[in-house]
XYZ file of C-alpha atoms in Angstrom:
669
model
C -49.804 49.979 18.600
C -50.030 48.371 15.155
C -47.108 46.310 13.901
C -45.800 46.295 10.337
C -48.867 44.528 8.937
C -51.282 47.437 9.333
C -50.893 48.703 5.764
C -50.891 45.320 4.030
C -53.532 44.511 1.421
C -54.111 40.991 2.731
C -57.070 40.617 5.107
C -55.248 37.813 6.928
C -52.196 39.972 7.562
C -54.360 42.854 8.735
C -56.096 40.498 11.154
C -52.717 40.316 12.929
C -51.864 44.014 12.710
C -52.803 44.700 16.342
C -50.912 41.716 17.776
C -48.136 42.593 20.229
C -45.932 40.327 18.097
C -43.704 42.510 15.926
C -44.811 40.831 12.706
C -43.108 41.530 9.404
C -44.614 40.770 6.011
C -42.663 38.377 3.809
C -39.752 40.213 2.205
C -36.030 40.846 2.148
C -36.191 43.469 4.898
C -37.200 40.920 7.516
C -34.484 38.479 6.532
C -31.848 41.203 6.480
C -32.819 42.079 10.052
C -32.508 38.426 11.071
C -29.042 38.251 9.546
C -27.894 41.472 11.250
C -29.148 40.358 14.641
C -28.312 36.678 14.097
C -31.786 35.552 15.081
C -33.787 32.574 13.839
C -36.956 33.362 11.928
C -40.509 32.253 12.676
C -42.559 32.052 9.483
C -46.217 31.720 10.457
C -48.559 30.917 7.566
C -52.350 30.895 7.493
C -55.403 32.392 5.841
C -58.250 34.644 6.865
C -60.995 31.996 7.077
C -58.963 29.439 9.073
C -60.490 28.459 12.433
C -57.326 27.100 14.067
C -55.376 30.108 12.820
C -57.788 32.260 14.811
C -57.459 30.006 17.868
C -53.673 30.253 17.915
C -53.849 33.994 17.311
C -56.160 34.481 20.312
C -54.195 32.169 22.579
C -50.632 33.123 21.704
C -50.136 35.926 19.209
C -52.425 38.304 21.098
C -50.727 37.472 24.413
C -48.090 39.963 25.587
C -46.041 37.336 27.432
C -45.798 35.094 24.377
C -45.194 38.084 22.104
C -42.300 39.200 24.298
C -40.592 35.817 23.842
C -41.118 35.923 20.098
C -39.909 39.502 19.730
C -36.840 38.988 21.902
C -35.553 35.783 20.333
C -36.927 35.714 16.755
C -37.724 37.754 13.698
C -41.394 36.980 13.079
C -42.944 36.877 9.600
C -46.634 36.481 8.805
C -47.655 35.006 5.432
C -51.065 34.747 3.775
C -50.846 31.374 2.048
C -53.380 32.495 -0.548
C -51.332 35.557 -1.428
C -48.018 33.683 -1.465
C -48.653 30.041 -2.396
C -44.982 29.729 -3.335
C -43.918 30.375 0.256
C -46.635 28.114 1.586
C -45.765 25.267 -0.776
C -42.102 25.119 0.212
C -42.721 25.278 3.946
C -45.609 22.798 3.852
C -43.296 20.295 2.196
C -40.606 21.009 4.775
C -42.988 20.456 7.685
C -44.147 17.197 6.121
C -40.550 16.024 6.400
C -40.640 16.757 10.117
C -44.139 15.508 10.962
C -45.521 13.560 7.941
C -48.504 15.914 7.802
C -49.070 19.634 7.565
C -51.906 22.136 7.622
C -52.717 25.607 8.827
C -51.688 27.468 10.843
C -48.209 26.461 9.716
C -45.365 27.611 11.953
C -41.860 27.097 10.642
C -38.511 27.883 12.259
C -35.851 29.022 9.817
C -32.297 30.225 9.586
C -31.872 33.961 8.942
C -31.739 33.189 5.195
C -35.118 31.447 5.255
C -33.998 27.820 5.110
C -36.292 25.779 7.419
C -34.929 23.549 10.171
C -38.107 22.622 12.096
C -41.818 23.339 12.220
C -45.368 22.234 12.863
C -48.959 23.394 12.768
C -51.084 24.488 15.725
C -49.361 24.823 19.092
C -51.408 25.667 22.220
C -50.318 28.335 24.668
C -50.540 25.861 27.547
C -50.267 22.096 27.915
C -53.725 20.654 27.143
C -52.727 17.025 27.601
C -52.746 16.406 23.829
C -49.059 15.635 23.520
C -48.354 18.981 21.817
C -45.566 21.134 23.210
C -46.932 24.516 24.342
C -45.895 27.370 22.082
C -43.951 29.412 24.706
C -42.026 26.328 25.785
C -41.234 25.440 22.177
C -40.015 28.979 21.476
C -37.590 28.857 24.381
C -36.282 25.427 23.371
C -35.658 26.563 19.787
C -34.027 29.830 20.873
C -31.757 28.021 23.316
C -30.826 25.366 20.771
C -30.030 28.048 18.194
C -27.570 29.660 20.601
C -25.912 26.444 21.765
C -25.969 24.193 18.689
C -26.140 26.421 15.640
C -23.969 24.079 13.578
C -26.437 21.255 14.159
C -29.344 23.461 13.101
C -27.435 24.611 10.013
C -26.790 20.998 9.004
C -30.462 20.153 9.467
C -31.541 23.096 7.297
C -29.090 22.117 4.564
C -30.490 18.582 4.560
C -34.065 19.854 4.380
C -33.309 21.986 1.322
C -31.448 19.099 -0.342
C -34.455 16.865 0.198
C -36.823 19.524 -1.136
C -34.767 19.823 -4.309
C -34.367 16.060 -4.603
C -38.154 15.662 -4.508
C -38.391 17.627 -7.771
C -37.020 14.749 -9.803
C -36.855 11.722 -7.523
C -39.874 10.108 -9.183
C -38.997 10.842 -12.793
C -38.413 8.041 -15.247
C -38.051 7.809 -19.003
C -40.723 8.719 -21.504
C -41.238 5.028 -22.289
C -41.715 3.942 -18.662
C -45.388 4.861 -18.572
C -47.959 2.064 -18.950
C -51.700 2.659 -19.101
C -52.159 -0.326 -16.831
C -50.926 1.886 -14.006
C -54.258 3.715 -14.230
C -56.275 0.607 -13.426
C -53.947 -0.253 -10.552
C -54.282 3.291 -9.218
C -58.080 3.141 -9.412
C -58.078 -0.093 -7.441
C -55.771 1.363 -4.806
C -57.899 4.485 -4.373
C -61.124 2.474 -4.153
C -59.585 0.171 -1.549
C -59.165 3.168 0.737
C -62.828 4.147 0.541
C -64.881 4.296 3.740
C -67.826 2.129 2.747
C -69.742 3.025 5.907
C -69.617 6.817 5.680
C -67.947 7.745 2.395
C -64.654 9.482 1.797
C -61.134 8.183 1.573
C -59.526 9.031 4.905
C -60.266 8.880 8.613
C -61.271 12.215 10.173
C -60.592 14.934 9.345
C -62.316 14.105 6.068
C -61.724 16.186 2.978
C -63.951 16.089 -0.121
C -61.218 14.694 -2.439
C -62.724 15.875 -5.747
C -59.550 15.026 -7.671
C -59.794 11.342 -6.666
C -63.459 11.250 -7.636
C -62.772 12.865 -11.002
C -60.115 10.276 -11.777
C -62.422 7.392 -10.894
C -65.116 8.886 -13.121
C -62.608 9.302 -15.967
C -61.201 5.772 -15.834
C -64.709 4.300 -15.491
C -65.422 5.440 -19.051
C -62.707 3.198 -20.477
C -63.693 -0.014 -22.211
C -61.015 -1.918 -20.300
C -62.397 -0.778 -16.961
C -65.915 -1.761 -18.029
C -64.630 -5.255 -18.773
C -63.084 -5.494 -15.297
C -66.401 -6.101 -13.623
C -65.224 -5.969 -10.015
C -63.383 -2.649 -10.461
C -66.219 -1.131 -12.496
C -68.807 -2.061 -9.869
C -66.543 -0.761 -7.143
C -66.211 2.651 -8.824
C -69.974 2.733 -9.441
C -70.439 2.280 -5.692
C -67.673 4.524 -4.366
C -68.277 7.727 -6.336
C -72.020 8.251 -5.879
C -71.865 6.989 -2.287
C -69.294 9.592 -1.234
C -70.921 12.415 -3.191
C -74.317 11.571 -1.698
C -72.894 11.359 1.823
C -71.319 14.796 1.491
C -74.505 16.219 -0.013
C -76.609 15.012 2.924
C -74.026 15.869 5.558
C -73.107 19.049 7.332
C -70.168 19.652 5.023
C -72.803 21.124 2.717
C -74.620 24.157 4.078
C -78.097 22.620 3.985
C -79.808 26.000 4.139
C -77.648 28.285 2.054
C -75.640 26.014 -0.228
C -71.889 25.815 -0.594
C -69.438 23.392 0.988
C -67.156 23.915 3.967
C -63.522 22.898 3.692
C -63.578 19.591 5.574
C -65.394 17.535 8.194
C -63.967 16.835 11.645
C -66.023 13.628 12.064
C -66.329 10.451 10.026
C -69.967 11.025 9.070
C -69.549 14.469 7.455
C -71.748 16.119 10.103
C -69.528 18.808 11.594
C -67.117 20.860 9.504
C -64.766 23.629 10.302
C -67.115 26.153 8.834
C -64.843 28.121 6.519
C -66.080 28.119 2.939
C -63.429 28.334 0.264
C -64.006 29.265 -3.363
C -61.722 26.513 -4.663
C -63.539 23.675 -2.832
C -66.854 24.703 -4.302
C -65.415 25.168 -7.786
C -63.835 21.698 -7.741
C -66.886 19.986 -6.257
C -69.181 21.662 -8.772
C -67.221 19.919 -11.535
C -67.250 16.584 -9.674
C -71.018 16.611 -9.139
C -71.477 17.542 -12.788
C -69.357 14.637 -14.012
C -70.998 12.190 -11.623
C -74.490 13.320 -12.633
C -73.745 12.683 -16.288
C -72.815 9.105 -15.462
C -75.432 8.437 -12.761
C -78.200 11.080 -12.913
C -79.386 11.983 -9.435
C -81.767 14.795 -8.470
C -79.727 15.322 -5.301
C -76.669 16.118 -7.421
C -78.727 18.581 -9.450
C -79.894 20.283 -6.268
C -76.357 20.468 -4.894
C -75.111 22.103 -8.083
C -77.969 24.608 -8.187
C -77.532 25.539 -4.526
C -73.763 25.838 -4.879
C -74.079 28.220 -7.829
C -76.791 30.157 -5.975
C -74.414 30.526 -3.023
C -71.606 31.650 -5.325
C -73.825 34.337 -6.814
C -75.324 35.439 -3.511
C -72.242 35.561 -1.309
C -69.080 35.316 -3.414
C -69.661 37.202 -6.663
C -67.960 40.591 -6.934
C -70.129 43.291 -8.531
C -67.531 44.096 -11.193
C -66.614 40.485 -11.973
C -64.883 37.464 -10.547
C -65.409 35.727 -7.229
C -64.108 36.448 -3.743
C -61.886 33.969 -1.921
C -63.543 32.741 1.263
C -65.927 33.081 4.179
C -64.560 32.849 7.716
C -65.154 29.831 9.957
C -65.744 32.041 13.004
C -68.212 34.799 13.827
C -67.520 37.044 16.810
C -64.940 34.548 18.024
C -67.280 31.535 17.853
C -66.964 28.818 15.265
C -70.086 28.140 13.224
C -72.159 30.736 15.068
C -74.014 31.740 11.890
C -74.918 28.198 10.899
C -76.017 26.202 13.965
C -79.481 25.926 15.548
C -81.298 24.563 18.554
C -84.931 23.371 18.439
C -86.333 26.479 20.101
C -84.675 28.740 17.506
C -86.141 26.646 14.689
C -89.586 26.737 16.310
C -89.403 30.505 16.672
C -89.019 30.808 12.893
C -91.210 27.944 11.635
C -93.801 27.381 14.314
C -94.246 24.204 16.335
C -95.488 21.772 13.675
C -93.097 22.741 10.868
C -90.204 22.955 13.344
C -90.849 19.383 14.451
C -90.756 18.183 10.825
C -87.567 20.080 10.058
C -85.751 19.032 13.216
C -86.564 15.354 12.665
C -85.294 15.381 9.102
C -82.253 17.598 9.737
C -80.928 16.202 13.054
C -81.618 19.288 15.175
C -82.021 17.975 18.730
C -82.019 19.275 22.278
C -78.702 17.485 22.873
C -77.222 18.911 19.671
C -74.771 17.353 17.257
C -72.338 20.273 17.607
C -71.601 22.120 20.850
C -73.627 23.551 23.753
C -76.906 22.061 22.579
C -76.645 23.400 19.037
C -76.880 21.373 15.842
C -75.519 21.764 12.368
C -78.351 20.708 10.018
C -77.721 17.298 8.452
C -80.159 15.628 6.055
C -81.090 12.267 7.594
C -83.424 10.901 4.916
C -82.471 9.470 1.534
C -85.867 10.128 -0.052
C -85.222 13.164 -2.242
C -88.910 14.047 -2.384
C -88.845 14.646 1.373
C -85.988 17.086 0.899
C -88.000 18.904 -1.752
C -91.047 19.102 0.510
C -89.005 20.959 3.114
C -87.581 23.532 0.673
C -89.958 26.296 1.871
C -88.869 25.681 5.468
C -85.209 25.893 4.516
C -85.887 29.191 2.763
C -87.543 30.637 5.880
C -84.633 29.554 8.069
C -82.127 30.978 5.603
C -83.942 34.300 5.672
C -83.878 34.262 9.477
C -80.196 33.322 9.421
C -79.455 36.337 7.242
C -80.364 38.521 10.232
C -77.584 36.971 12.313
C -74.016 38.293 12.375
C -72.336 37.055 9.196
C -68.883 35.534 8.788
C -66.322 37.910 7.377
C -65.484 37.587 3.704
C -62.019 37.757 2.244
C -62.576 39.902 -0.831
C -59.333 39.344 -2.615
C -59.828 37.678 -5.978
C -57.289 35.055 -6.978
C -56.498 34.165 -10.570
C -56.054 30.445 -9.893
C -59.222 29.984 -7.837
C -61.335 31.989 -10.275
C -59.962 29.823 -13.060
C -61.092 26.709 -11.183
C -64.510 28.344 -10.869
C -64.682 28.931 -14.627
C -63.934 25.247 -15.185
C -66.515 24.137 -12.626
C -69.218 26.384 -14.055
C -68.485 25.286 -17.620
C -68.690 21.586 -16.754
C -71.821 22.069 -14.655
C -73.528 24.191 -17.317
C -73.315 21.369 -19.831
C -74.148 18.549 -17.407
C -77.234 20.276 -15.997
C -78.353 22.038 -19.207
C -77.840 25.554 -17.826
C -76.749 28.048 -20.443
C -76.947 30.810 -17.834
C -74.105 29.107 -15.943
C -72.108 28.869 -19.152
C -72.611 32.591 -19.698
C -71.376 33.166 -16.132
C -68.293 31.042 -16.856
C -67.652 33.044 -20.002
C -68.058 36.376 -18.205
C -65.646 35.285 -15.464
C -63.075 34.074 -17.977
C -63.242 37.399 -19.790
C -62.948 39.290 -16.498
C -59.814 37.327 -15.614
C -58.283 38.032 -18.985
C -59.045 41.746 -18.799
C -58.093 42.363 -15.155
C -55.312 39.970 -14.146
C -53.306 39.957 -17.338
C -50.846 42.554 -18.603
C -50.452 43.595 -22.230
C -47.238 41.562 -22.470
C -49.233 38.412 -21.643
C -48.024 37.995 -18.056
C -50.502 37.238 -15.299
C -50.961 38.535 -11.779
C -52.008 36.200 -8.996
C -54.276 38.458 -6.974
C -56.555 41.478 -7.130
C -57.355 43.298 -3.891
C -60.434 45.525 -3.458
C -59.824 49.025 -4.742
C -56.371 48.193 -6.111
C -54.762 47.099 -9.321
C -53.835 43.471 -9.855
C -50.679 42.584 -7.984
C -48.408 39.788 -6.937
C -46.261 37.426 -8.973
C -48.184 34.768 -10.881
C -47.234 31.149 -10.385
C -47.557 27.956 -12.384
C -51.049 27.305 -11.011
C -52.306 30.644 -12.317
C -51.224 29.864 -15.866
C -52.071 26.144 -15.815
C -55.507 26.459 -14.180
C -56.550 29.327 -16.425
C -55.400 27.509 -19.558
C -57.291 24.392 -18.452
C -60.372 26.477 -17.672
C -60.279 28.221 -21.044
C -60.045 24.899 -22.874
C -62.912 23.489 -20.799
C -64.938 26.570 -21.649
C -63.962 26.235 -25.299
C -65.127 22.607 -25.309
C -68.768 23.621 -24.728
C -69.067 27.347 -25.464
C -70.146 26.822 -29.080
C -73.342 25.403 -27.566
C -73.890 28.978 -26.328
C -72.630 30.881 -29.360
C -71.252 29.072 -32.426
C -67.652 29.892 -33.247
C -66.607 31.183 -29.814
C -64.442 28.154 -29.078
C -61.568 29.342 -31.276
C -61.352 32.547 -29.241
C -60.805 30.756 -25.933
C -58.587 28.080 -27.454
C -56.300 30.834 -28.747
C -56.089 32.412 -25.306
C -55.286 29.069 -23.705
C -52.511 28.480 -26.219
C -50.988 31.868 -25.459
C -50.977 31.121 -21.728
C -49.411 27.703 -22.151
C -46.651 29.025 -24.349
C -45.910 31.650 -21.698
C -45.899 28.987 -18.976
C -43.447 26.858 -20.919
C -41.121 29.826 -21.281
C -41.257 30.824 -17.613
C -41.635 27.584 -15.643
C -40.156 24.704 -17.636
C -37.295 22.677 -16.197
C -34.852 22.498 -19.118
C -33.218 19.352 -17.771
C -35.898 17.130 -16.239
C -39.649 16.505 -16.663
C -42.095 18.972 -15.222
C -42.516 22.639 -14.473
C -41.449 24.667 -11.452
C -44.002 26.437 -9.284
C -42.125 29.751 -9.500
C -40.995 31.459 -12.684
C -37.349 31.585 -13.678
C -37.116 35.271 -12.765
C -38.659 34.830 -9.291
C -36.672 34.278 -6.107
C -37.513 30.848 -4.710
C -38.439 30.792 -1.003
C -35.937 28.999 1.246
C -33.537 28.707 -1.710
C -35.607 25.771 -2.987
C -37.258 26.202 -6.378
C -39.802 23.421 -6.358
C -42.145 21.512 -8.612
C -45.604 20.536 -7.421
C -46.535 16.955 -8.242
C -49.137 16.256 -5.580
C -52.646 17.626 -5.329
C -53.164 19.545 -2.116
C -56.144 21.797 -1.431
C -56.109 22.413 -5.195
C -54.726 20.278 -8.026
C -51.050 20.391 -8.870
C -50.147 22.737 -11.705
C -48.234 20.011 -13.539
C -51.400 17.885 -13.500
C -53.440 20.654 -15.108
C -50.816 21.051 -17.821
C -51.101 17.358 -18.704
C -54.757 17.855 -19.574
C -53.991 21.064 -21.477
C -51.229 19.444 -23.558
C -53.399 16.430 -24.402
C -56.338 18.606 -25.460
C -54.232 20.961 -27.549
C -52.732 18.007 -29.392
C -56.107 16.694 -30.559
C -57.452 20.178 -31.270
C -54.511 21.363 -33.337
C -52.891 18.162 -34.539
C -49.516 19.697 -33.691
C -46.934 17.176 -32.516
C -45.300 19.699 -30.197
C -48.192 19.315 -27.776
C -47.894 15.540 -27.804
C -44.186 15.948 -27.093
C -44.966 18.216 -24.130
C -47.504 15.713 -22.838
C -45.147 12.763 -23.165
C -42.245 14.562 -21.525
C -44.380 15.595 -18.547
C -45.951 12.141 -18.251
C -42.450 10.737 -17.714
C -42.603 12.056 -14.141
C -45.606 9.908 -13.206
C -44.903 6.138 -13.446
C -43.484 5.854 -9.930
C -46.006 8.309 -8.490
C -48.911 6.378 -10.030
C -47.730 3.141 -8.448
C -46.597 4.437 -5.063
C -48.845 7.426 -4.329
C -51.963 7.386 -6.540
C -54.041 8.968 -3.770
C -52.001 12.153 -4.132
C -52.165 12.678 -7.893
C -55.831 12.271 -8.805
C -55.905 15.248 -11.169
C -52.913 13.957 -13.119
C -54.394 10.456 -13.277
C -57.663 11.874 -14.626
C -55.771 13.688 -17.387
C -53.729 10.581 -18.179
C -56.893 8.459 -18.283
C -58.677 10.876 -20.615
C -55.731 10.856 -23.008
C -55.413 7.070 -22.892
C -59.116 6.556 -23.609
C -58.963 9.106 -26.421
C -60.043 12.734 -26.370
C -62.755 13.414 -28.918
C -63.465 16.441 -31.102
C -66.777 16.827 -32.903
C -66.915 19.460 -35.645
C -70.464 20.589 -36.334
C -70.922 22.055 -39.830
C -74.262 23.217 -41.200
C -76.340 21.168 -38.723
C -77.699 22.144 -35.300
C -75.445 21.652 -32.285
C -78.297 21.388 -29.754
C -79.358 17.768 -30.514
C -75.749 16.629 -30.232
C -75.302 18.481 -26.948
C -78.444 16.846 -25.551
C -77.278 13.391 -26.579
C -73.780 13.800 -25.172
C -75.167 15.154 -21.910
C -77.200 11.990 -21.406
C -74.539 9.523 -22.524
C -71.104 10.550 -21.288
C -68.060 8.804 -22.614
C -64.692 10.375 -23.099
C -63.657 14.023 -22.933
C -65.341 15.722 -25.906
C -64.640 19.130 -27.448
C -67.530 20.542 -29.492
C -66.643 22.811 -32.404
C -69.292 24.601 -34.438
C -67.952 25.728 -37.824
C -69.391 27.333 -40.932
C -67.340 26.038 -43.852
C -69.083 25.298 -47.173
C -65.939 23.544 -48.410
C -66.156 20.956 -45.621
C -68.724 18.135 -45.578
C -72.008 18.969 -43.924
C -72.819 17.176 -40.691
C -71.026 15.955 -37.577
C -67.369 15.014 -38.007
C -66.069 12.974 -35.079
C -62.354 12.558 -34.470
C -60.904 10.588 -31.553
C -57.235 11.310 -31.190
C -56.021 11.522 -34.771
C -58.613 9.124 -36.227
C -61.807 10.474 -37.816
C -65.046 8.799 -38.876
C -67.008 9.778 -41.973
C -69.222 12.868 -41.553
C -72.824 12.111 -40.678
C -75.990 14.078 -40.043
C -77.209 11.473 -37.530
C -76.494 12.248 -33.891
C -77.022 8.618 -32.931
C -74.106 7.544 -35.124
C -71.757 9.993 -33.400
C -72.824 8.890 -29.956
C -72.616 5.245 -30.985
C -69.024 5.623 -32.150
C -68.101 7.306 -28.872
C -69.373 4.273 -26.966
C -67.780 1.556 -29.054
């Protein structure tokens, strides 16, 4: 018999609709029941593509014995983290207080009013010798402790909420505390954590870390960094090494394009196979930036295959992009993606199969499970990769006949905004106007379908339904950043369009300031002033997680708007928000890469080039080949202004010139 999730729009919630657990969706009704019956609450958070979410669901949530314990002693709430990032954000931070790390599935024990007092991630049904308490045993311990020591649990919950609120402002300093030298120190600290053997910045599980890479690429363009030879050489090693390692590894789908969420091993061979829209959007931008600094045909191929995957598997017919592809197929992880030698030979024939298997690490022993292998490119010679392109195409066609992973077809404002930004940056870096047109179309679709006439945004659009859900800081900040990124290059596509998208970005930012600003301290809250904060803790997001922090995106928006408009109010907004970052930059640079990139771009000097009466194409070609600072291109038709290219960096402008080389030369002084 279905529980209360059967009619929910979320695919993840519907995946749990047949569980014997009496799940409730997030809402007041569930908490009112908990208060009436004086029961603790289990808030279980995940997403539809999550492998370990599926494992725990099969082991525990589908089990009648476990469900009976949960139903008898708890009120149980299921949350789609993608639908309710506000709920996820608060409880992730709470669990980090308990365990120093957090992920999904996230299982949090709360008071009847939602305040958390303990939690963790995956719990097995039975003891597997991993030092993790089995879920049924944990449930009974918590239920018993709630009955016998409620005052102790109440005190713990109160302390958790106090700490959550304290974290909003604990790092903030004065507006004059920031020093640009912090950026160089942060770059050194991030580089020191690089795995020089395999790439990446952490031990397994290894995540792509595009925000760290983007910061290193941004600071590398500074003259001061170039003069610090050791740091400059270190960045020039770290960034392309990690991007190349991911591009050759199994994190990238070597046949179909697109990146999985993370790798479980140090060498990037075996991922959990879920593919998320946001990872691919962020990595598309990172490969674009890296290619402009260090051109590499492998980076070009990665970008082309990622966009091809987006169009083939993630693009909605009426606009926008879907959210994710599942890690599992028919209960088996990676079933669609892995091969053994006999399967390859069946498709390619003996001789071609031997060539493919040697180059892509497909062996009889297997690099995955049960004699299967996830294809991994083992050669560095790019020409060899190109030679095998026809074989990859044949295998991809054969793979298309296999059962496919399920797709979560909700479309999220924030993730689509990241995709607009990634497409816009990649279009310019790889000279692909068709990608820029796709970015423009997606931006227009977002504006037309997830925005109300009063200017407010919605966070999510489900298939066959109207846009729904409260919008959060990320929705406004990411879309504003995306629109300004689009505006920075869109005049290369159609002169004069930039003003259109700049105006939209300005409208969004003004709305964000009104709804999310903290009137007393630096920064912006994740939830709007008229939204109820989960767990009674209205929080700010400073740290990048799976996606950048909204406050980080606003830094880049404020800095760009200041140079584009010359209005001091945007510099004031930038300076006030920057006041939150001195301590974070020194103590936790690994967690704020997107903010550091924005701070570096502003410190180096954001450039605007107005193009009047001369062609924009030669300038675009020159800038593509010689990156420097963040540049906004503006094509204007104004007979009262001097003809030529007018370059301004910050608030300083050079004399107009009709020579592209002079503009580029000034940008590299």
